[in-house]
PDB file of C-alpha atoms in Angstrom:
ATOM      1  CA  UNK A 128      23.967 -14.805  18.987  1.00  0.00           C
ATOM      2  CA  UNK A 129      21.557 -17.349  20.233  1.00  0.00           C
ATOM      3  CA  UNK A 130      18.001 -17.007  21.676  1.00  0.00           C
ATOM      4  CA  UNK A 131      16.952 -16.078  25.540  1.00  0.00           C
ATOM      5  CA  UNK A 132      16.083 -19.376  27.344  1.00  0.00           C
ATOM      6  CA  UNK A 133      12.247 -20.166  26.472  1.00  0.00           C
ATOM      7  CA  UNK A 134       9.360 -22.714  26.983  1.00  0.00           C
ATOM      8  CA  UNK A 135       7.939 -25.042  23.985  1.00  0.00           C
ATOM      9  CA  UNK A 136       4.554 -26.566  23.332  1.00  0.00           C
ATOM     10  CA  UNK A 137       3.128 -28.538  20.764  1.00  0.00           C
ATOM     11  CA  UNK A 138      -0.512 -28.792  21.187  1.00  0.00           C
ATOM     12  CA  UNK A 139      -2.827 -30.809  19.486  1.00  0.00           C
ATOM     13  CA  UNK A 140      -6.056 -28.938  19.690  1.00  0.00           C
ATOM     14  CA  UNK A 141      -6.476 -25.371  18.563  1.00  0.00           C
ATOM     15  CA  UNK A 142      -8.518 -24.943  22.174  1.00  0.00           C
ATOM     16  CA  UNK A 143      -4.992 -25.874  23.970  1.00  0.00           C
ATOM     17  CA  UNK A 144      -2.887 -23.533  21.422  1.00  0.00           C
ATOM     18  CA  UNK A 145      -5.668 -20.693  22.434  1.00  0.00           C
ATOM     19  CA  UNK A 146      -5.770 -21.903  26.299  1.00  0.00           C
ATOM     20  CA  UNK A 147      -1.381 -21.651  26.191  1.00  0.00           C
ATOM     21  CA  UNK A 148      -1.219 -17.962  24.712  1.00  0.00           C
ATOM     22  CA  UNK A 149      -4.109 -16.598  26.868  1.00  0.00           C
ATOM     23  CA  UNK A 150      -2.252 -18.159  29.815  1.00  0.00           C
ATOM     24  CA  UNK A 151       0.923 -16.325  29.356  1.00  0.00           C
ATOM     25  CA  UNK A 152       1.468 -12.472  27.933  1.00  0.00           C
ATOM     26  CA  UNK A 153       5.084 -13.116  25.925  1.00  0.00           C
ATOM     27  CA  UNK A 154       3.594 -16.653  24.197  1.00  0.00           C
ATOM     28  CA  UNK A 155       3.827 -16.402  20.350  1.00  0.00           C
ATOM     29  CA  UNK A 156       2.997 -19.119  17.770  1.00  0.00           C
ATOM     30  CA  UNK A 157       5.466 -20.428  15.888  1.00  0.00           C
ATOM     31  CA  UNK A 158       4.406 -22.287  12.613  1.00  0.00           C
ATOM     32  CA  UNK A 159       6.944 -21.753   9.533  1.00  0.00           C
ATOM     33  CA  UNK A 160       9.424 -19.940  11.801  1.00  0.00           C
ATOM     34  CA  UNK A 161      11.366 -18.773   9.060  1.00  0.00           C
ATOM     35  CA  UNK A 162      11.097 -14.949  10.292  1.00  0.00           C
ATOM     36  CA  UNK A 163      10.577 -15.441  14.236  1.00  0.00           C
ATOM     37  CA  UNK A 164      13.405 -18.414  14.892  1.00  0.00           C
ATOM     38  CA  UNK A 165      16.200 -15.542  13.023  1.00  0.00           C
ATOM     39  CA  UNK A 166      14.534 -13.075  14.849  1.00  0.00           C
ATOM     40  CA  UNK A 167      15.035 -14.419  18.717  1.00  0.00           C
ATOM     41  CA  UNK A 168      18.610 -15.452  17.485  1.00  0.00           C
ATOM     42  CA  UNK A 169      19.550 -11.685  16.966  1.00  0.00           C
ATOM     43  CA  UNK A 170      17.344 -11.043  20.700  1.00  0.00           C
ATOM     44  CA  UNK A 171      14.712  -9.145  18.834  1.00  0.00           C
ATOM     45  CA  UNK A 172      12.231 -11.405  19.551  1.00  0.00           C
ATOM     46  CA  UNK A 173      12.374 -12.788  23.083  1.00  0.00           C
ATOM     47  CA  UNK A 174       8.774 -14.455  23.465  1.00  0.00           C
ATOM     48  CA  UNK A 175       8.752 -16.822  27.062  1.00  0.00           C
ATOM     49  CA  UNK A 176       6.831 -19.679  25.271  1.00  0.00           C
ATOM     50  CA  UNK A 177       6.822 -20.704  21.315  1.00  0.00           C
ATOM     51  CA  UNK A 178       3.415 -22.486  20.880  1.00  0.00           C
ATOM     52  CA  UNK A 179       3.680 -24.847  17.680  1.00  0.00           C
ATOM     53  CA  UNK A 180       0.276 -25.447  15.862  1.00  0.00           C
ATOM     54  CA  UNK A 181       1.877 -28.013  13.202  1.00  0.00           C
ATOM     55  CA  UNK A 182       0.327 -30.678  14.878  1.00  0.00           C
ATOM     56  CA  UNK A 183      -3.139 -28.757  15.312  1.00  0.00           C
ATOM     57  CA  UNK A 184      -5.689 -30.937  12.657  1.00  0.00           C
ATOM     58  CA  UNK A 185      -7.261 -28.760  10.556  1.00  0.00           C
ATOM     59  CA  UNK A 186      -4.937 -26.529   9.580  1.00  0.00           C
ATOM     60  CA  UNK A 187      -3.801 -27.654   6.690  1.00  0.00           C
ATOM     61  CA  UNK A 188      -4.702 -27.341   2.927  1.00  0.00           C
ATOM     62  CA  UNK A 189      -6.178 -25.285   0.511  1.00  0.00           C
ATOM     63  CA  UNK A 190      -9.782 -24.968  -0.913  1.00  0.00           C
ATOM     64  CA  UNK A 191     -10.968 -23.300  -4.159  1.00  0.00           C
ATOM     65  CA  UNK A 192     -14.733 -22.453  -3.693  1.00  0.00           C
ATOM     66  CA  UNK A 193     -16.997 -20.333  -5.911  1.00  0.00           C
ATOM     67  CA  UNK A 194     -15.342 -16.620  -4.805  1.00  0.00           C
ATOM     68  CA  UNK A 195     -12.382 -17.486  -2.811  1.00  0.00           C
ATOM     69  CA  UNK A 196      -9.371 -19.486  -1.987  1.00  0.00           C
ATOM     70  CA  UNK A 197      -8.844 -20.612   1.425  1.00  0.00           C
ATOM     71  CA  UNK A 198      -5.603 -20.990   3.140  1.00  0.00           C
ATOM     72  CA  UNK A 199      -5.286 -22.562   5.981  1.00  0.00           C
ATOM     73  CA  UNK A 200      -2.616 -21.324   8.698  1.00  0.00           C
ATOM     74  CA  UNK A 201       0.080 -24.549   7.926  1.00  0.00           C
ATOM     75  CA  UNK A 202       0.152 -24.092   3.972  1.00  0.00           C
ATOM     76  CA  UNK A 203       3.334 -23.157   3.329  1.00  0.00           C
ATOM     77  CA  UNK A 204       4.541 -20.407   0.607  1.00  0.00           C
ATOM     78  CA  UNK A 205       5.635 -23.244  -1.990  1.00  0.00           C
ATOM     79  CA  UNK A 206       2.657 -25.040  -2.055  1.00  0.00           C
ATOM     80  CA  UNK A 207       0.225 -21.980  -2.380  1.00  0.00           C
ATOM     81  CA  UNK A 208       2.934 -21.143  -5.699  1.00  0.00           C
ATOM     82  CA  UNK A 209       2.579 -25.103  -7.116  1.00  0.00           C
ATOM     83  CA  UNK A 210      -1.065 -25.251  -6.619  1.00  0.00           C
ATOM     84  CA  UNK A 211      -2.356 -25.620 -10.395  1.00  0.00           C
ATOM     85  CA  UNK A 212      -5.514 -25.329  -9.378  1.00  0.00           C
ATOM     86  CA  UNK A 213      -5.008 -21.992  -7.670  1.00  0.00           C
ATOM     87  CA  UNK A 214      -2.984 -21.199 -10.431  1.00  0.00           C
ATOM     88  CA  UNK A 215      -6.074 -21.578 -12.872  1.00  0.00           C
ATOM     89  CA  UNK A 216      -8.138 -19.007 -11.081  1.00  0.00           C
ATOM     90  CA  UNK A 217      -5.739 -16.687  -9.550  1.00  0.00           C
ATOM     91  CA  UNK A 218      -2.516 -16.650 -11.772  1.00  0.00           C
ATOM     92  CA  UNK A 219      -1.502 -13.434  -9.830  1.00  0.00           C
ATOM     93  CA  UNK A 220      -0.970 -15.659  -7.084  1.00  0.00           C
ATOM     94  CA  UNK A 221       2.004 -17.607  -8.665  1.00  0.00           C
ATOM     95  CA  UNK A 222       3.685 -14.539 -10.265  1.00  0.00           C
ATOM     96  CA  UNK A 223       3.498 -12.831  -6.497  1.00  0.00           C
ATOM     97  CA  UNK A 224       4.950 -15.947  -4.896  1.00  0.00           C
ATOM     98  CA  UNK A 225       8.167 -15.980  -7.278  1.00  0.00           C
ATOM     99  CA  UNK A 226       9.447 -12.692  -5.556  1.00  0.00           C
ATOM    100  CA  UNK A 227       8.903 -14.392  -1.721  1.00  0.00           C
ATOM    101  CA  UNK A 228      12.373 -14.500  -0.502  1.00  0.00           C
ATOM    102  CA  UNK A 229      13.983 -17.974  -2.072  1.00  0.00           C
ATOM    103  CA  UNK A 230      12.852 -21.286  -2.506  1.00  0.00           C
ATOM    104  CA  UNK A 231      14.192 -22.936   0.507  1.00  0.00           C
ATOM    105  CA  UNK A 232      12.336 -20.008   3.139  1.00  0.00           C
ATOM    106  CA  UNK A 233       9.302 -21.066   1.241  1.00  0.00           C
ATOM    107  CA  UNK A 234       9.525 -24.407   1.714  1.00  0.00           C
ATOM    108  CA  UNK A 235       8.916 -24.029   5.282  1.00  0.00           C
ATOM    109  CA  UNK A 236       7.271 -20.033   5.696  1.00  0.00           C
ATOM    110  CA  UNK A 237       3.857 -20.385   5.608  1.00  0.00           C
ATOM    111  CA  UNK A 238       1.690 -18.240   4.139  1.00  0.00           C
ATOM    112  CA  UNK A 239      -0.699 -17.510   7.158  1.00  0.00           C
ATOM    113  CA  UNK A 240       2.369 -16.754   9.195  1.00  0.00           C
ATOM    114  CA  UNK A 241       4.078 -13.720   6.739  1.00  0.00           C
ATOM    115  CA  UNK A 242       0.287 -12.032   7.010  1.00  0.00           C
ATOM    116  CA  UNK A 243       0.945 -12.336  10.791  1.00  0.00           C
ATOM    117  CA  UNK A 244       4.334 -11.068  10.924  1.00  0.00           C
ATOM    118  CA  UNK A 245       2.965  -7.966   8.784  1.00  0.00           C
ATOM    119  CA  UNK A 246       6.020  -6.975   7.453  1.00  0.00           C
ATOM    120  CA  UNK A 247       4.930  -3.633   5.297  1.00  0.00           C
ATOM    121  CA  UNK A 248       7.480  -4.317   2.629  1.00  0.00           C
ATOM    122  CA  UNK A 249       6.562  -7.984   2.049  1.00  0.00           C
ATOM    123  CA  UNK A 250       4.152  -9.402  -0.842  1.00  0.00           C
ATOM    124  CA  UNK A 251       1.557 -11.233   1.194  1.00  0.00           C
ATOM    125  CA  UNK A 252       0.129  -8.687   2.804  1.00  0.00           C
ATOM    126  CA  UNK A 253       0.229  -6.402  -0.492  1.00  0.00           C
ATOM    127  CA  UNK A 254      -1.605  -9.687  -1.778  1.00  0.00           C
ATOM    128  CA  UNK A 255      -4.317  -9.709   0.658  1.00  0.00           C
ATOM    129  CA  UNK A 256      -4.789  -5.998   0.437  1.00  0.00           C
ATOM    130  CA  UNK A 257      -5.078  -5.792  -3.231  1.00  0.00           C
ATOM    131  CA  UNK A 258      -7.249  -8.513  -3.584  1.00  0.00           C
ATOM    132  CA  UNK A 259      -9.758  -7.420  -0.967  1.00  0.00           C
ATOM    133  CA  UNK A 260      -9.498 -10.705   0.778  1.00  0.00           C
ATOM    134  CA  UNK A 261      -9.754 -11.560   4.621  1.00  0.00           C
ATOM    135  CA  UNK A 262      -8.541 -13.900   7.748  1.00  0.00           C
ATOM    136  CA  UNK A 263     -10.391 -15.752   9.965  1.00  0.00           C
ATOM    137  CA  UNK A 264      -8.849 -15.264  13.444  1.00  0.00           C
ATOM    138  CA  UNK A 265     -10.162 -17.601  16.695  1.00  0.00           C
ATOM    139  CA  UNK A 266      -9.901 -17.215  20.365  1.00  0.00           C
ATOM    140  CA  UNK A 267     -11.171 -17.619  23.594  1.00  0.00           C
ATOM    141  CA  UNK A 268     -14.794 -15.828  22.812  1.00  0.00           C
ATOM    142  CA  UNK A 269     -15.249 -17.632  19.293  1.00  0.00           C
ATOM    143  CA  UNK A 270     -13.898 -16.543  15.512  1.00  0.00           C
ATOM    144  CA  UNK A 271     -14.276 -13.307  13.626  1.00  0.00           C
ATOM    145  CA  UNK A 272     -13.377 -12.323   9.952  1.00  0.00           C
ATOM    146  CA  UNK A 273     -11.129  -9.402   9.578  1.00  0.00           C
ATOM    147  CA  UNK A 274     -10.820  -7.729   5.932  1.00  0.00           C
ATOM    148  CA  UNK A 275      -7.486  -7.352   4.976  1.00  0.00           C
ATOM    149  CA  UNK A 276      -7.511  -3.824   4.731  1.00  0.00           C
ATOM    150  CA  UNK A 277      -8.812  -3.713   8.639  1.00  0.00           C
ATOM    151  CA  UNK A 278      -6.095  -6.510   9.618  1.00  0.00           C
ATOM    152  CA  UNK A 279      -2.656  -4.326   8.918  1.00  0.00           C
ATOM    153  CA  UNK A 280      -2.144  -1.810  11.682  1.00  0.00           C
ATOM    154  CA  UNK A 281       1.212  -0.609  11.120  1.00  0.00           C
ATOM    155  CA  UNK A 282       4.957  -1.736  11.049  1.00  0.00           C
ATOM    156  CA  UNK A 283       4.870  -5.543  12.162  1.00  0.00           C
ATOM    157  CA  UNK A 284       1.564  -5.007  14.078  1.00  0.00           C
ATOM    158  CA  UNK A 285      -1.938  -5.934  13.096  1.00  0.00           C
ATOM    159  CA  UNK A 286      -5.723  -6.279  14.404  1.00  0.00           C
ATOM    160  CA  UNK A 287      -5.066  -9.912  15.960  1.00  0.00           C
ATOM    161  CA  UNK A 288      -4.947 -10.131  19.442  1.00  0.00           C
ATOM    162  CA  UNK A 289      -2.701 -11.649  21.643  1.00  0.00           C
ATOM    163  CA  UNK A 290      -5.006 -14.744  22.672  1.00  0.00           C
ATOM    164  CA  UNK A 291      -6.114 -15.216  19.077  1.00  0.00           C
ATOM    165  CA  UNK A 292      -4.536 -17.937  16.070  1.00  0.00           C
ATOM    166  CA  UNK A 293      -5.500 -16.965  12.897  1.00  0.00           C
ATOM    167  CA  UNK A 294      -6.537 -20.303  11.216  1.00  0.00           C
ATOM    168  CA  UNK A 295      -6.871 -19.638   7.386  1.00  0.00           C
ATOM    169  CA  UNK A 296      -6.654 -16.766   4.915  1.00  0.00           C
ATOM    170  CA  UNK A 297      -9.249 -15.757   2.285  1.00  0.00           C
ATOM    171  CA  UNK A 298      -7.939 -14.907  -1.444  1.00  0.00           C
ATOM    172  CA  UNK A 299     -10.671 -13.795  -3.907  1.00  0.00           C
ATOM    173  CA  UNK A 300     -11.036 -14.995  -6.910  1.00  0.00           C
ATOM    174  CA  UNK A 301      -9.792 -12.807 -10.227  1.00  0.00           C
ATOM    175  CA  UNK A 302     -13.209 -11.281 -11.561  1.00  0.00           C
ATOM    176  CA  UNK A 303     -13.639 -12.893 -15.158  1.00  0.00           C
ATOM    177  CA  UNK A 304     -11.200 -11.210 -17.706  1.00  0.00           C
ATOM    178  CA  UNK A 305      -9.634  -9.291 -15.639  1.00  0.00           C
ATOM    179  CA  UNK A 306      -5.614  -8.471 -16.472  1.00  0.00           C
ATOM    180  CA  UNK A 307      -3.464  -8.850 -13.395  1.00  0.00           C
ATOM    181  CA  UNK A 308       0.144  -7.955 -12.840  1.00  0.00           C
ATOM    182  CA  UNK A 309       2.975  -7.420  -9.661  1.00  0.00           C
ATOM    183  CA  UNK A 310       6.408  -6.443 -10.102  1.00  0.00           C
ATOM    184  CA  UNK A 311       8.782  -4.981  -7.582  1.00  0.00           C
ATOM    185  CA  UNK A 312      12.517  -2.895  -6.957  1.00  0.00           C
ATOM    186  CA  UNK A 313      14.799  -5.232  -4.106  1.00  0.00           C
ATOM    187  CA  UNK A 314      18.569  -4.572  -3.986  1.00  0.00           C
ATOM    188  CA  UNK A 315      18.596  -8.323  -4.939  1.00  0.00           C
ATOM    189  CA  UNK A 316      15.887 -10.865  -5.867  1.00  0.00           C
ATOM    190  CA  UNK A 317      14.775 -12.267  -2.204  1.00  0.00           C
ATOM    191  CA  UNK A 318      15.505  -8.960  -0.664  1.00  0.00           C
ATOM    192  CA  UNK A 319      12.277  -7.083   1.225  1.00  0.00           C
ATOM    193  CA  UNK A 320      10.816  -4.925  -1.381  1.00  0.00           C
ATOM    194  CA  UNK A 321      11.989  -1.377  -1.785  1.00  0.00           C
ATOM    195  CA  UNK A 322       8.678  -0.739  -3.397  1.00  0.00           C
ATOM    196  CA  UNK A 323       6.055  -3.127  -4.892  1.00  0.00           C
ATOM    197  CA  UNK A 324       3.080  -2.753  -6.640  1.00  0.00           C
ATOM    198  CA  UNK A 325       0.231  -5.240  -8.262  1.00  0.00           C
ATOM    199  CA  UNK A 326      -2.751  -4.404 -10.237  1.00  0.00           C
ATOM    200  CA  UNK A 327      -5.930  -6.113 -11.091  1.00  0.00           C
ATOM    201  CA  UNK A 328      -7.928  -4.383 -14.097  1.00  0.00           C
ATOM    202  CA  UNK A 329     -11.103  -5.091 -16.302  1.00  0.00           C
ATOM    203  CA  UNK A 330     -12.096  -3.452 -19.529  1.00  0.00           C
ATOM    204  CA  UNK A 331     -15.028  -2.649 -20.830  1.00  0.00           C
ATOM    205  CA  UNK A 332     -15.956  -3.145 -24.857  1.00  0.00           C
ATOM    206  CA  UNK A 333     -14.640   0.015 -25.903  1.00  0.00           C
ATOM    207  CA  UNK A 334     -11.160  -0.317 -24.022  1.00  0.00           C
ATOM    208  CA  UNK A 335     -12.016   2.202 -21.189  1.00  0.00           C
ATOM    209  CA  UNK A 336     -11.197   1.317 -17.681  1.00  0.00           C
ATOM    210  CA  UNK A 337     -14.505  -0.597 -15.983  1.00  0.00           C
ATOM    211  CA  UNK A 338     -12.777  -1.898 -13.052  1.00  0.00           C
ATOM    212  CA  UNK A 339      -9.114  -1.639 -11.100  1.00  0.00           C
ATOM    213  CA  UNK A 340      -7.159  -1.986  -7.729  1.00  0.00           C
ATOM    214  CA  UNK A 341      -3.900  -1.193  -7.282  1.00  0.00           C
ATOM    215  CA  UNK A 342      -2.350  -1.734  -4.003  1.00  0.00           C
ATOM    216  CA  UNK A 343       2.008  -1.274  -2.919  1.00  0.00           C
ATOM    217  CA  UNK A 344       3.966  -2.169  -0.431  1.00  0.00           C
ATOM    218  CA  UNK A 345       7.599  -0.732   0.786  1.00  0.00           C
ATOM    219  CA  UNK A 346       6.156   2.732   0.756  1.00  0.00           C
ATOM    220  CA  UNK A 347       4.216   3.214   4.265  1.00  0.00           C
ATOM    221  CA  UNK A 348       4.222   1.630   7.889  1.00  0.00           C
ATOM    222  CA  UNK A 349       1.268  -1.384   5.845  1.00  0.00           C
ATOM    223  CA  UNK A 350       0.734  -2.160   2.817  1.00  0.00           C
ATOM    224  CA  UNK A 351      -1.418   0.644   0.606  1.00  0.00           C
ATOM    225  CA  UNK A 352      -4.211   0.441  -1.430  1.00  0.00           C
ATOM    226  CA  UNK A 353      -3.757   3.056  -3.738  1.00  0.00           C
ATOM    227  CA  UNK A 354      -7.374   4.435  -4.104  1.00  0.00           C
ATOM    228  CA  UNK A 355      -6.765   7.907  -5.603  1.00  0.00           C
ATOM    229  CA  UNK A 356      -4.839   6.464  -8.223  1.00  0.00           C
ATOM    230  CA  UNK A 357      -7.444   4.073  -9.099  1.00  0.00           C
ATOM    231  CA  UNK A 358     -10.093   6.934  -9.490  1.00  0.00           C
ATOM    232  CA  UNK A 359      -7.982   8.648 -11.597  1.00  0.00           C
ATOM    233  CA  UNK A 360      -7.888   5.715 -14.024  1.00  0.00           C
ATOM    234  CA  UNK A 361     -11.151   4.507 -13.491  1.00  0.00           C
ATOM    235  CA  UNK A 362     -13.369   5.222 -16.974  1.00  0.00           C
ATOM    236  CA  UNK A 363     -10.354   6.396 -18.702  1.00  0.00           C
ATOM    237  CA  UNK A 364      -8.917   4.502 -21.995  1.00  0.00           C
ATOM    238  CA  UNK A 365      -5.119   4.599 -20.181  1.00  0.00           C
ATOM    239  CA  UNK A 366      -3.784   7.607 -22.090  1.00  0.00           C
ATOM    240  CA  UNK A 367      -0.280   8.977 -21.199  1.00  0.00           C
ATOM    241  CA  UNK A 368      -2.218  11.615 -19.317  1.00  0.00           C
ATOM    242  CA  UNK A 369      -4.090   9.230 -17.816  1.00  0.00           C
ATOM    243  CA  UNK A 370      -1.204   7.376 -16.340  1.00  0.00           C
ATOM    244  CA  UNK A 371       0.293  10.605 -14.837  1.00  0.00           C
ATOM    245  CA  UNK A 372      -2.452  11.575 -13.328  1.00  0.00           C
ATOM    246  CA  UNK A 373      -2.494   8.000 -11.141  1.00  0.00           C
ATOM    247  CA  UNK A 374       1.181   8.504 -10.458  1.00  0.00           C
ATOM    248  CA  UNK A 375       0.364  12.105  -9.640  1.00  0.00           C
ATOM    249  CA  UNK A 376      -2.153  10.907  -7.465  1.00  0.00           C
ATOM    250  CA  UNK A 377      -0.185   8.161  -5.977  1.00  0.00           C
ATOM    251  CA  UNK A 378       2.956  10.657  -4.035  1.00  0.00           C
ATOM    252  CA  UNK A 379       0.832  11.284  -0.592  1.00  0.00           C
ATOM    253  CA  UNK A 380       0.872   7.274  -0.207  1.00  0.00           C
ATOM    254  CA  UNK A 381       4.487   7.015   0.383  1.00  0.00           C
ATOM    255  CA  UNK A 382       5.128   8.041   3.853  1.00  0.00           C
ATOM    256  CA  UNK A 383       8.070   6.125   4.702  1.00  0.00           C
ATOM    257  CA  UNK A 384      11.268   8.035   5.018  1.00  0.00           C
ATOM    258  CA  UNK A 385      14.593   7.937   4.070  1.00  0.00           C
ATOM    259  CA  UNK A 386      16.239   4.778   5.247  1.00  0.00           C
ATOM    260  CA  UNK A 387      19.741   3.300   4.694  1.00  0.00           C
ATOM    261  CA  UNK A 388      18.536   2.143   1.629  1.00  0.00           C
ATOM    262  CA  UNK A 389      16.501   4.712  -0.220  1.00  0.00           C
ATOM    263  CA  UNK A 390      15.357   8.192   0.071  1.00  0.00           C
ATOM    264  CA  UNK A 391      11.590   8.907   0.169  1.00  0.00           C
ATOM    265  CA  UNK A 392      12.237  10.570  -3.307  1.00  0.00           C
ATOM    266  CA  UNK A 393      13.082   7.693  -4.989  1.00  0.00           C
ATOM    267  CA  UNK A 394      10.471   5.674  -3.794  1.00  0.00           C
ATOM    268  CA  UNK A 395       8.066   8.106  -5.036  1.00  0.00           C
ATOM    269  CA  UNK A 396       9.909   7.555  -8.457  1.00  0.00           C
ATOM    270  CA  UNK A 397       9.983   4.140  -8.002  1.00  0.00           C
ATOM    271  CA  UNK A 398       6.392   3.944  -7.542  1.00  0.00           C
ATOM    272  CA  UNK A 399       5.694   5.901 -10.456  1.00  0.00           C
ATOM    273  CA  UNK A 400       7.499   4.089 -12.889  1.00  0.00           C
ATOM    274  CA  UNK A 401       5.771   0.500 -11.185  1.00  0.00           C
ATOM    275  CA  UNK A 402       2.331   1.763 -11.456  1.00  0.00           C
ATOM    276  CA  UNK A 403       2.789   2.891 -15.411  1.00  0.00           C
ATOM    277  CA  UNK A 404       4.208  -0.946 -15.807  1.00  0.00           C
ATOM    278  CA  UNK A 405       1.824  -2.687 -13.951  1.00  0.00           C
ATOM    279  CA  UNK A 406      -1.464  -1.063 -15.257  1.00  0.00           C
ATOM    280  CA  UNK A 407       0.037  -1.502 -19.040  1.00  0.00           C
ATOM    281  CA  UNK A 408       1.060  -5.420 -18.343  1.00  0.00           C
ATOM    282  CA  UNK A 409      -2.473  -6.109 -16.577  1.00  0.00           C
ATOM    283  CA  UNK A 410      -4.266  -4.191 -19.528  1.00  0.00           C
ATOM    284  CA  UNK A 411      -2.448  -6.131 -21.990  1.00  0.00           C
ATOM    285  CA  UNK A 412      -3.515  -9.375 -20.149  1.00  0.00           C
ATOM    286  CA  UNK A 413      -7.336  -8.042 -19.782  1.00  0.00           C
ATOM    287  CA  UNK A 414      -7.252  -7.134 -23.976  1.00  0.00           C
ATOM    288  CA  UNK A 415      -5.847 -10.710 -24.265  1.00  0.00           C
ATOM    289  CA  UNK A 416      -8.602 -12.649 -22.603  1.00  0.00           C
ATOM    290  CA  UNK A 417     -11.856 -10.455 -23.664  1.00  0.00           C
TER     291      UNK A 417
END
């Protein structure tokens, strides 16, 4: 199938980009395109207008500062992967990025874009949630910050308005020594994840648990952050007992039913058996660097 007829603009200021999608209801930007161009060729997208910000200055590149990396909205997956310097103080970054589709989609997907899209199963927005990080989004009455956890609405719809770009994403920093890990089930590497989870943990000097965040995706209508089972490990020195009581405390989280996939069942299971893996591997990392 191909696409309904549409418009095209390529504006040069951000004012014009925000000026075209005020002006008309069924604009959309288009920036990677690697999920909307598929999309309006199977007519499940069918904006009127695709507004292009590649040749919008300014949004481009990435910047390390002091608590946060900033991405702006033209970075594309591959580059936030390669970046060594991200890679020095946010190595969960790089092992995230390995499971984003395949190498030629992020070539040209752009990071910015997949938090947009908001596709619950997908790792950027699991990224963003479990990190506690933010996006800056601008329109016609000036910019706001949205936390991540405010941003995702539900399936493929989040707290950007129409009339708004969001210019740059906002990845924290790894707190010092913390252990980090993401791993995830897909019917085949590339695929949408079935179920995903990351950590992010800190130890104190006695081994117990002084910090954590665990957040999944593939198991509701957003990605989760999975605060019961964080209190249940919080303090604890990440006994077997301690372990099934997160995964115990984990079940209510998964609210997405049976699809043509997978049952709800097994990705309760599923998520059980990530969360034991990922809390060990980022504990093992945190032992390894304090």
């Amino acid at each position: 199938m191909k696409p309904f007829i549409f418009g095209y603009q390529a504006p040069t200021t951000l004012e014009d980009a925000i000026s075209l999608l005020a002006g008309d209801a069924d604009a959309v930007v288009l920036a990677g395109g690697q999920t909307l161009l598929p999309a309006m060729n199977f007519r499940a997208a069918n904006p009127s207008l695709l507004v292009d910000i590649q040749h919008i200055d300014g949004l481009r590149g990435i910047a390390v500062g002091a608590d946060s990396i900033v991405v702006k909205a033209m970075v594309r997956h591959r580059e936030f992967e390669l970046d060594e310097e991200v890679q020095r103080v946010n190595p969960l970054i790089a092992e995230v990025m390995q499971h984003v589709a395949h190498i030629p989609i992020r070539n040209r997907g752009t990071v910015v874009g997949s938090l947009c899209h908001a596709d619950p199963s997908a790792e950027m927005p699991l990224l963003l949630v479990l990190l506690g990080g933010s996006v800056i989004a601008r329109g016609p009455s000036g910019w706001r910050e949205i936390a991540a956890e405010d941003f995702f609405r539900s399936f493929l719809t989040t707290a950007r308005s129409h009339d708004e770009i969001v210019i740059e994403a906002r990845f924290p920093l790894l707190p010092p020594k913390a252990g980090w890990a993401f791993d995830e089930v897909t019917r085949r590497h590339g695929d949408y994840a079935v179920v995903g989870v990351g950590c992010v943990l800190s130890l104190d000097g006695s081994g117990g648990v002084s910090s954590v965040r665990l957040a999944a995706c593939g198991i509701a209508d957003r990605p989760v952050r999975l605060k019961d089972a964080e209190a249940a490990l919080y303090g604890t020195a990440l006994g077997a007992s301690d372990l099934d009581a997160a995964v115990a405390a984990s079940v209510a989280a998964v609210t997405q039913p049976d699809d043509i996939n997978v049952s709800q069942s097994y990705r309760r299971r599923a998520l059980g058996t990530l969360i034991r893996r990922m809390v060990a591997r980022a504990a093992q990392r945190a032992e390894a660097v304090t």
